Coordinates of C-alpha atoms in Angstrom, one line a residue:
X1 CA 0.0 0.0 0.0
X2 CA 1.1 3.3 -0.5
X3 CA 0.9 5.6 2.5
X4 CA -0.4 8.9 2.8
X5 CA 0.4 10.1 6.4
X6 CA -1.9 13.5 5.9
X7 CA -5.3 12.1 6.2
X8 CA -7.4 13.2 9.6
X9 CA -9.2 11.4 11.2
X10 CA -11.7 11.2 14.4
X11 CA -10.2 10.3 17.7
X12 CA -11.5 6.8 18.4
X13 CA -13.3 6.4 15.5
X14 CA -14.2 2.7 14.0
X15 CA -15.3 1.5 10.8
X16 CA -16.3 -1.7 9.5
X17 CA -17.1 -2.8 6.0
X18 CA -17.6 -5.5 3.6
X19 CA -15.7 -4.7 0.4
X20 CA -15.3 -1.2 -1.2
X21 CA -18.1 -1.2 -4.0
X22 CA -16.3 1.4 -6.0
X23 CA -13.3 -1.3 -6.6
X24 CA -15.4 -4.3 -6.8
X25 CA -15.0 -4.2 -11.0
X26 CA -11.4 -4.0 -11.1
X27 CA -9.4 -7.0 -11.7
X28 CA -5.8 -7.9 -12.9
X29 CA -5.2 -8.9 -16.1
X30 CA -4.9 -12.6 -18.0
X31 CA -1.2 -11.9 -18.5
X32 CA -0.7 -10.7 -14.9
X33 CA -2.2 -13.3 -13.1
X34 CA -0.4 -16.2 -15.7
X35 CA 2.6 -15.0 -14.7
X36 CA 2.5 -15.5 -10.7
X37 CA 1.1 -18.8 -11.7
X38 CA 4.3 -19.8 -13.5
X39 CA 6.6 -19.1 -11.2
X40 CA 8.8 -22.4 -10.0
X41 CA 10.5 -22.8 -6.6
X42 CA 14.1 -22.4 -8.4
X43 CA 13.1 -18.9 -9.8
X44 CA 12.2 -18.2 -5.8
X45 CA 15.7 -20.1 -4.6
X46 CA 17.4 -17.2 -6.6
X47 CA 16.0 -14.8 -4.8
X48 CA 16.7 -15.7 -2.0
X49 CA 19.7 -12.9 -1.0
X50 CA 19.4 -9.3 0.8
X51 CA 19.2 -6.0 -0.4
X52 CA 21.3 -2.7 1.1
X53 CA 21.1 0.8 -0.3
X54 CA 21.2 4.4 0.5
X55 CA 18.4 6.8 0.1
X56 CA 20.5 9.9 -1.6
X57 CA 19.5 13.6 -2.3
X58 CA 19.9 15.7 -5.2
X59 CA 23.0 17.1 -4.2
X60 CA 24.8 13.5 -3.2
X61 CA 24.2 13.7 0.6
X62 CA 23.3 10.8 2.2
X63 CA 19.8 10.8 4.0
X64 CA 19.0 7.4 5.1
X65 CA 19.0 3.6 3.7
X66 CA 16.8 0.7 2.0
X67 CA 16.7 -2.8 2.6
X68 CA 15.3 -5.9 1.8
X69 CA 16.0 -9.3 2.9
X70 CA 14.0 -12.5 1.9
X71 CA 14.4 -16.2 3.2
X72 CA 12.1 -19.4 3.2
X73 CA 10.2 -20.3 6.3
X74 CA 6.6 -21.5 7.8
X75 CA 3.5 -20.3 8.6
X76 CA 1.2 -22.4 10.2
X77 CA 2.6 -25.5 8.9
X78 CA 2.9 -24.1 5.4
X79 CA 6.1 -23.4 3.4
X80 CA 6.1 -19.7 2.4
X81 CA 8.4 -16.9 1.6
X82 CA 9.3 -14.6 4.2
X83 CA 10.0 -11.3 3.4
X84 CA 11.1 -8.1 5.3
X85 CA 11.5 -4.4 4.1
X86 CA 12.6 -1.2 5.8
X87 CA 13.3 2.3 5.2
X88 CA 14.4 5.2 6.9
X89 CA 14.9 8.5 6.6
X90 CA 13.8 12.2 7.4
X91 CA 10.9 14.2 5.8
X92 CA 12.1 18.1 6.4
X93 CA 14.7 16.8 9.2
X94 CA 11.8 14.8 10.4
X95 CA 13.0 11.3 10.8
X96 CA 10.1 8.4 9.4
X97 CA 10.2 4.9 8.0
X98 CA 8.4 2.1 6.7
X99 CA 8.4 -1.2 7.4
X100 CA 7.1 -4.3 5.7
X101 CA 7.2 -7.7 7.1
X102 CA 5.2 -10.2 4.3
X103 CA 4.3 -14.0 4.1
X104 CA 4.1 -15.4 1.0
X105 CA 3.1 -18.4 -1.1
X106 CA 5.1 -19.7 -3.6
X107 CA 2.4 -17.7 -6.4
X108 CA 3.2 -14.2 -4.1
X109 CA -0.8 -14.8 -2.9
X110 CA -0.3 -12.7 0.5
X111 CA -0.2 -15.1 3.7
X112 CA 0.0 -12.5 5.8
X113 CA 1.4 -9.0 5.9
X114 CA 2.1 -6.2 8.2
X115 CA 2.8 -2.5 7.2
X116 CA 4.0 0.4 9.3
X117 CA 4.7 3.4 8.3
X118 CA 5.9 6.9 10.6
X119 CA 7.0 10.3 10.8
X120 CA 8.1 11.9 13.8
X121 CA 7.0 15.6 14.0
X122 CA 7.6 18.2 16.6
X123 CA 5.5 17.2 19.3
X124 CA 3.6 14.5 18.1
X125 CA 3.9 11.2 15.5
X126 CA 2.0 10.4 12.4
X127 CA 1.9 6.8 12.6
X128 CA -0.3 4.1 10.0
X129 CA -0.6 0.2 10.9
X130 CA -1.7 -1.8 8.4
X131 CA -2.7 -5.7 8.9
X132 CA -3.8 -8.1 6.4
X133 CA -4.6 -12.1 6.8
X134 CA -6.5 -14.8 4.8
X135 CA -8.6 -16.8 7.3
X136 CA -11.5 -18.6 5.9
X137 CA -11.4 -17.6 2.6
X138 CA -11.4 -13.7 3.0
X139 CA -8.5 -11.5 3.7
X140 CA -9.0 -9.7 6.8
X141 CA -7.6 -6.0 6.4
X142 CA -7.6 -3.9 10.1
X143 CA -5.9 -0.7 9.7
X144 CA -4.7 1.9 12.4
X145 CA -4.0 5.6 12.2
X146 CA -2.4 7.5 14.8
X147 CA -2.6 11.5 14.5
X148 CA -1.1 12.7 18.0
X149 CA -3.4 11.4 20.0
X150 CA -6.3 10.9 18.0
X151 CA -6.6 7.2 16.6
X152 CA -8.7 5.8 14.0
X153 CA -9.4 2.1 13.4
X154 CA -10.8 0.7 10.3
X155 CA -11.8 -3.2 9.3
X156 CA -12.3 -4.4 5.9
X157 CA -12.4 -7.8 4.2
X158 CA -12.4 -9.3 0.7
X159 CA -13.0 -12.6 -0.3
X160 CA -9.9 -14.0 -1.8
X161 CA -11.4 -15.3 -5.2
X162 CA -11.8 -11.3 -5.7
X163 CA -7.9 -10.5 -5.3
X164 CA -6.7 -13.2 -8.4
X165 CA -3.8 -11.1 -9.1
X166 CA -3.4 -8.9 -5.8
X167 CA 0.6 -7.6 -5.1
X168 CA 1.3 -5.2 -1.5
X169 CA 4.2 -3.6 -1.0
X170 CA 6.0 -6.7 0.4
X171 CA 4.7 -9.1 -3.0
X172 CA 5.8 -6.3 -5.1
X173 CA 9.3 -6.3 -4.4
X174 CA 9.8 -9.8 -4.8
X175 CA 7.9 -9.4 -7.6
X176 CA 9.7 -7.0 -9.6
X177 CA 13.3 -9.1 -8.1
X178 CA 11.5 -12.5 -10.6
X179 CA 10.9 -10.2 -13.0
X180 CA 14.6 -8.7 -13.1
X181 CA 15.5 -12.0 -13.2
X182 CA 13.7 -13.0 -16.6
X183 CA 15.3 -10.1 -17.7
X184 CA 11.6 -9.5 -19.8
X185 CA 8.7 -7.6 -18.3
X186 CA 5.5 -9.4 -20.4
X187 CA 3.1 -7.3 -22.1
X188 CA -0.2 -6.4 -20.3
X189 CA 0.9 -6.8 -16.8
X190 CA -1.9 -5.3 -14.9
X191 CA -1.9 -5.7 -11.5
X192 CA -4.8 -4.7 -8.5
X193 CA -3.6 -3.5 -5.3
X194 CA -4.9 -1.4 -1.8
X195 CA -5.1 1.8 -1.5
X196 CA -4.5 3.7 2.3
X197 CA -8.4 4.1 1.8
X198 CA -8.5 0.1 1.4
X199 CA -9.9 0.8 -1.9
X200 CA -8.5 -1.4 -4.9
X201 CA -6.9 0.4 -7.9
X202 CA -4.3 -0.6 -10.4
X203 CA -0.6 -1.2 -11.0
X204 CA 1.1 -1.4 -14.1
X205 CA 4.6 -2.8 -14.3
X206 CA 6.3 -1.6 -17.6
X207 CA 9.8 -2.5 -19.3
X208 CA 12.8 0.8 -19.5
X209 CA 14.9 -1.3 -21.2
X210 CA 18.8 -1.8 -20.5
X211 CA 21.0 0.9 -19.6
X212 CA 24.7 1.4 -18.4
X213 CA 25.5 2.6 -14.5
X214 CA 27.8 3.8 -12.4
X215 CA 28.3 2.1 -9.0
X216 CA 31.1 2.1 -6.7
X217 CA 33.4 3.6 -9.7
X218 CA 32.2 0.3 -11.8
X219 CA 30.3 0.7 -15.1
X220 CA 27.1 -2.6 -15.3
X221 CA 24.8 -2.7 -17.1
X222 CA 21.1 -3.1 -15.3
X223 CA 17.2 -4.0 -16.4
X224 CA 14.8 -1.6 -15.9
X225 CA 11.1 -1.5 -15.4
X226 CA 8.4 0.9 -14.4
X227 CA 5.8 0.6 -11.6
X228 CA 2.9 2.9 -12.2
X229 CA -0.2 3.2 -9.4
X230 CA -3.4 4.1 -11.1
X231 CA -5.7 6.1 -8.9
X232 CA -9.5 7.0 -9.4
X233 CA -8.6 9.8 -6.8
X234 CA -5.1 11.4 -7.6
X235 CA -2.8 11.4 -10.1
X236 CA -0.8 8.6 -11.6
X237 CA 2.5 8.0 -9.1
X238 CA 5.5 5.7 -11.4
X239 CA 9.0 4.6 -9.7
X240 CA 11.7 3.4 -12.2
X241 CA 13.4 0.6 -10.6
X242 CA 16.7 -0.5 -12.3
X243 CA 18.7 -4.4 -11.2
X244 CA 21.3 -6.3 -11.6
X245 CA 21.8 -9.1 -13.9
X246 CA 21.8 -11.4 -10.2
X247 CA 18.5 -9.8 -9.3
X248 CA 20.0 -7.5 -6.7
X249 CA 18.0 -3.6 -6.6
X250 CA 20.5 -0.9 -8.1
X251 CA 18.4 2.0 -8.0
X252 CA 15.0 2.9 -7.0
X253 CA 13.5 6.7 -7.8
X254 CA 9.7 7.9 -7.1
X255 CA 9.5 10.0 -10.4
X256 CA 9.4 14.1 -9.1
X257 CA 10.9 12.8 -6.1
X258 CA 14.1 14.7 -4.8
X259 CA 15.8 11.6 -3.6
X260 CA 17.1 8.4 -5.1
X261 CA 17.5 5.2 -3.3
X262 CA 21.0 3.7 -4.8
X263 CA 23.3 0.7 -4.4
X264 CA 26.6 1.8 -3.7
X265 CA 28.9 -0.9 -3.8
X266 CA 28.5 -4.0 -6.2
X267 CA 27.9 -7.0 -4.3
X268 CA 30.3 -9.6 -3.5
X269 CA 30.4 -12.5 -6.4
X270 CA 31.7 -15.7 -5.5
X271 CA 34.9 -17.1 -6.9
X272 CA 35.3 -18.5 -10.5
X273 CA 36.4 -22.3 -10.0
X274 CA 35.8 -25.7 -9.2
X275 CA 36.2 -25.1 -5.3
X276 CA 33.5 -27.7 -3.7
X277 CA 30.6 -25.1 -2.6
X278 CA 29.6 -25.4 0.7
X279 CA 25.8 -26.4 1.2
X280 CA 23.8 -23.9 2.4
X281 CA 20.7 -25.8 3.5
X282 CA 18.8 -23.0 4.7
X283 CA 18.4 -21.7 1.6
X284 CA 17.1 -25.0 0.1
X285 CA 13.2 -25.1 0.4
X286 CA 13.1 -28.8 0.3
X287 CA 16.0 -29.2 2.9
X288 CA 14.4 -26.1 5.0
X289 CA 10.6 -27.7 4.8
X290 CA 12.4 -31.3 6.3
X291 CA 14.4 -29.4 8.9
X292 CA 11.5 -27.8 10.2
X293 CA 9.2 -30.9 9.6
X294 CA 11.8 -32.7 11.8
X295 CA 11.5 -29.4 14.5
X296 CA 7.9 -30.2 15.0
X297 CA 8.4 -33.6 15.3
X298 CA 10.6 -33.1 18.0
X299 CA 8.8 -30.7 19.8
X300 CA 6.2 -33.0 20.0
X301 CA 7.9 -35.7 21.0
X302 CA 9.2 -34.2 23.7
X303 CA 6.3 -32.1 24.8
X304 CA 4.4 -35.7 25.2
X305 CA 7.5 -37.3 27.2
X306 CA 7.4 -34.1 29.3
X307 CA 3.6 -34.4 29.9
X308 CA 4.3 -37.7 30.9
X309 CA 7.0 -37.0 33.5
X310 CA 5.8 -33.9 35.1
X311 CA 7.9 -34.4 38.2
X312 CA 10.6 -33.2 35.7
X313 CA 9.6 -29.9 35.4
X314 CA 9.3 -30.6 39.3
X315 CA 12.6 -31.6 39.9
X316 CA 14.3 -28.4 37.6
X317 CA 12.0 -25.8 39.4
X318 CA 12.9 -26.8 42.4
X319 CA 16.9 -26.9 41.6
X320 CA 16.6 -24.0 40.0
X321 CA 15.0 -21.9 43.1
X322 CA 17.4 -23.2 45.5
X323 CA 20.4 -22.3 43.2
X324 CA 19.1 -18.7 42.9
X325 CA 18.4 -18.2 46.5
X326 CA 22.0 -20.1 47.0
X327 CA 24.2 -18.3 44.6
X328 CA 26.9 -20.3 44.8
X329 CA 30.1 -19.7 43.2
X330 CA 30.8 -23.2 41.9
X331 CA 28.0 -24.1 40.3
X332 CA 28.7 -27.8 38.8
X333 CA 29.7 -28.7 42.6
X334 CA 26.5 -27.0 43.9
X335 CA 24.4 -29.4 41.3
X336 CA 26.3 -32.5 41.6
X337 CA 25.6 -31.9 45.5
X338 CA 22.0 -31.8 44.7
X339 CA 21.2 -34.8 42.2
X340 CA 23.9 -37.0 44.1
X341 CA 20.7 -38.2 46.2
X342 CA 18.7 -39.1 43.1
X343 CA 21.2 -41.4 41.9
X344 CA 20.5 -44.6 42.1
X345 CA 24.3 -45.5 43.1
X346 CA 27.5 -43.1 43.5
X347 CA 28.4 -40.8 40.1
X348 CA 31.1 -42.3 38.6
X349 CA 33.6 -39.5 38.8
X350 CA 36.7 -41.5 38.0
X351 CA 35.2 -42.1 34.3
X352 CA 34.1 -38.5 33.9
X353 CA 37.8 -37.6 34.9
X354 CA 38.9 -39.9 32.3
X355 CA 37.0 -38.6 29.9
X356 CA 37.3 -35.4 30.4
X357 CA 41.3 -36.0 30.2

């Protein structure tokens, strides 16, 4: 969503409703929608890397920083992308920032998300909080905007068969990182989205083309494509983003914007070679989905055993108080002295020596 931290609203005030009418006809194209469809867990294992960059004014000055990171994880026993964003900065030496924290599925369908955004004014904060969740076949939107001290809550839901084709602020960023990677932005890509009013409107992604760019005294070459928000209300808003050939974010500019969010140094790139690469299993969704498969399992396992044996829990409490009310300096010697009468005969010290030798 793009925020708009200017809107006032009554203290306290709450509104519920069912769907926007206005946005009810507006859908996201054939092409748009194929192409989130198509996408195939090795296209996702690519993007699996983070993103650092500096948000830079018109005369060169440093005025705050952009990243993104991205990694596979779980929700509710589901494989998903996770995906974090933040930004920070200052608004007329007023410092604000944005931060988006977004599960996804493996077709960017939105999981879950949370946005917040925030400037810090002289004596109060504009604040917006931004919450959306599919549960039951509707995604649940609940929204909060602070003013001072005036606060103003607002509920909406959609059913999910209506949002075919749906990117945030989190999906769009991964988004536009596949795309990058294709190195081809398909014709028609029409997208539907959420306004701050929770409204739906469009987004267009569009192709700039290659181009040559300077970055950390290096000459690359990066993709380009547009990102255009169509609103009913206001006027159309378009950032160019420009990558990598790996996918990483170069630049990032909101067109009439005095500031330019830039990559200063190229990223590390890993040694030409036959060197044996080391396995990074955390970034292998099959490997990940097992480990945390085999997590569960455990937990379980062990949560029965415990439930079992609840004079173990017993047992540790009770150790545990006497050692904090004791304090002794030599702990080990202070616990053998207390488990020495559950044994069932006398430690055997003399093989712990030896092994310990």
């Amino acid at each position: 969503m793009e925020a708009s931290l200017e809107d006032k609203t009554p203290a306290g005030a709450l509104t519920v409703r069912q769907g926007p009418s206005h946005g009810e006809e507006l859908k996201a194209s054939d092409e748009a929608i194929t192409f989130m469809s198509s996408i195939e867990p090795v296209e996702l294992l690519r993007c699996v890397f983070a993103d650092s960059l500096v948000t830079v004014s018109e005369g060169g000055r440093q005025v705050g920083s952009f990243s993104v990171t991205l990694e596979f994880a779980r929700r509710i026993q589901q494989p998903c992308v996770l995906l974090h964003a933040q930004s920070q900065g200052a608004i007329d030496d007023s410092p604000c920032g944005t931060t988006v924290t977004a599960y996804l599925n493996t077709n960017l369908e939105v999981l879950e998300e949370d946005y917040h955004e925030y400037v810090k004014l002289e004596g109060h904060t504009l604040e917006k909080r931004c919450h959306m969740v599919q549960h039951d076949g509707q995604m649940m939107i609940n929204k909060v905007t602070t003013v001072g001290e005036e606060v103003t809550r607002e509920s909406v839901s959609y059913p999910t068969s209506a949002l075919r084709g749906l990117v945030t602020e989190g999906s769009t960023l991964l988004l536009m990182r596949l795309i990058a990677l294709r190195k081809t932005v398909p014709q028609n890509m029409t997208f539907i989205s959420l306004n701050q009013d929770l409204h739906m409107f469009h987004i267009t992604l569009s192709e700039l083309g290659v181009k040559q760019l300077d970055i950390g005294g290096e000459t690359v070459e990066v993709f380009g494509m547009e990102r255009t928000i169509h609103s009913v209300e206001e006027s159309p808003a378009t950032w160019q983003c420009y990558f990598l050939e790996d996918g990483h974010l170069a630049s990032r500019v909101h067109v009439g914007s005095p500031v330019t969010v830039r990559l200063l140094h190229l990223p590390s790139q890993p040694e030409k070679g036959f060197e044996k690469i080391p396995l990074v299993w955390e970034e292998d969704m099959e490997m990940w989905s097992k480990f945390l498969d085999r997590k569960e399992e455990l937990k379980a396992d062990h949560g029965s055993y415990l439930r079992k044996h609840p004079e173990i829990r017993a047992i540790i409490s009770d150790f545990l108080q006497l050692l904090l009310l004791r304090k002794p300096d030599d702990v080990f010697r202070f616990a053998k002295d207390y488990f020495l009468p559950f044994a069932s005969q006398q430690p055997p010290d003399s093989n712990l020596k030896a092994s310990s030798s």
